[in-house]
Phi, psi and omega in degrees: 000314184290322178296320178296325177299327178275003178086014178271120180208190177066218184294326178296316178298315180298321180296315179296319178300316177296320181297325186261002183252135175055044178278139176236161178210160174224156176250141177241128173234110186063236179266352184275137179241131182286177171294166177273133179240153176265133177285113187280327176207164181083193178236164182289140182291138177095352178285144181294330184269345185302314179300320180294321177294321178297313180299321178297322181290325184262007184305325182265003181302312182297335181297335182273354182251109187254339190254344184238165171270156179229155175221139184227131173225113185054241179255016175255141180220163176222150173244138179211155182209137177247154178165181184262332184262112180299322180299313178294322178296315179300317180297313181298313181296317181297319179298318179286328173297320177297317178296320178296319178297320178297318178297316179298317179298320181296318187257003174085021176270149177241129177274127179284108179290336178290331183258005184260131179224156173243137181228131176250121175255133177223000000 
């Protein structure tokens, strides 16, 4: 859907669809090769087109966040908000976190709870 929004169709669209469908991978450590696994989401790491496909997928992410500022580096992001009232800050951040979760649910993204932290500076 998102690629079509950018005007990508025809043979290029078909190639990308083939590239991202039914991908498998194996890991090699020394001479040992792991079992074959299916890539459940995302694109394979190291591919030249993977960063562009990722950026295309998250292109509309900031539109859903109205109350906080955002920062993005590769596939890591941060939400931040400044102000004097902690209560108002908490409310604003929580509302945008809820909106982000809805966006993630819609498009199949998973937020890593192991890598997610909240920090309060005062």
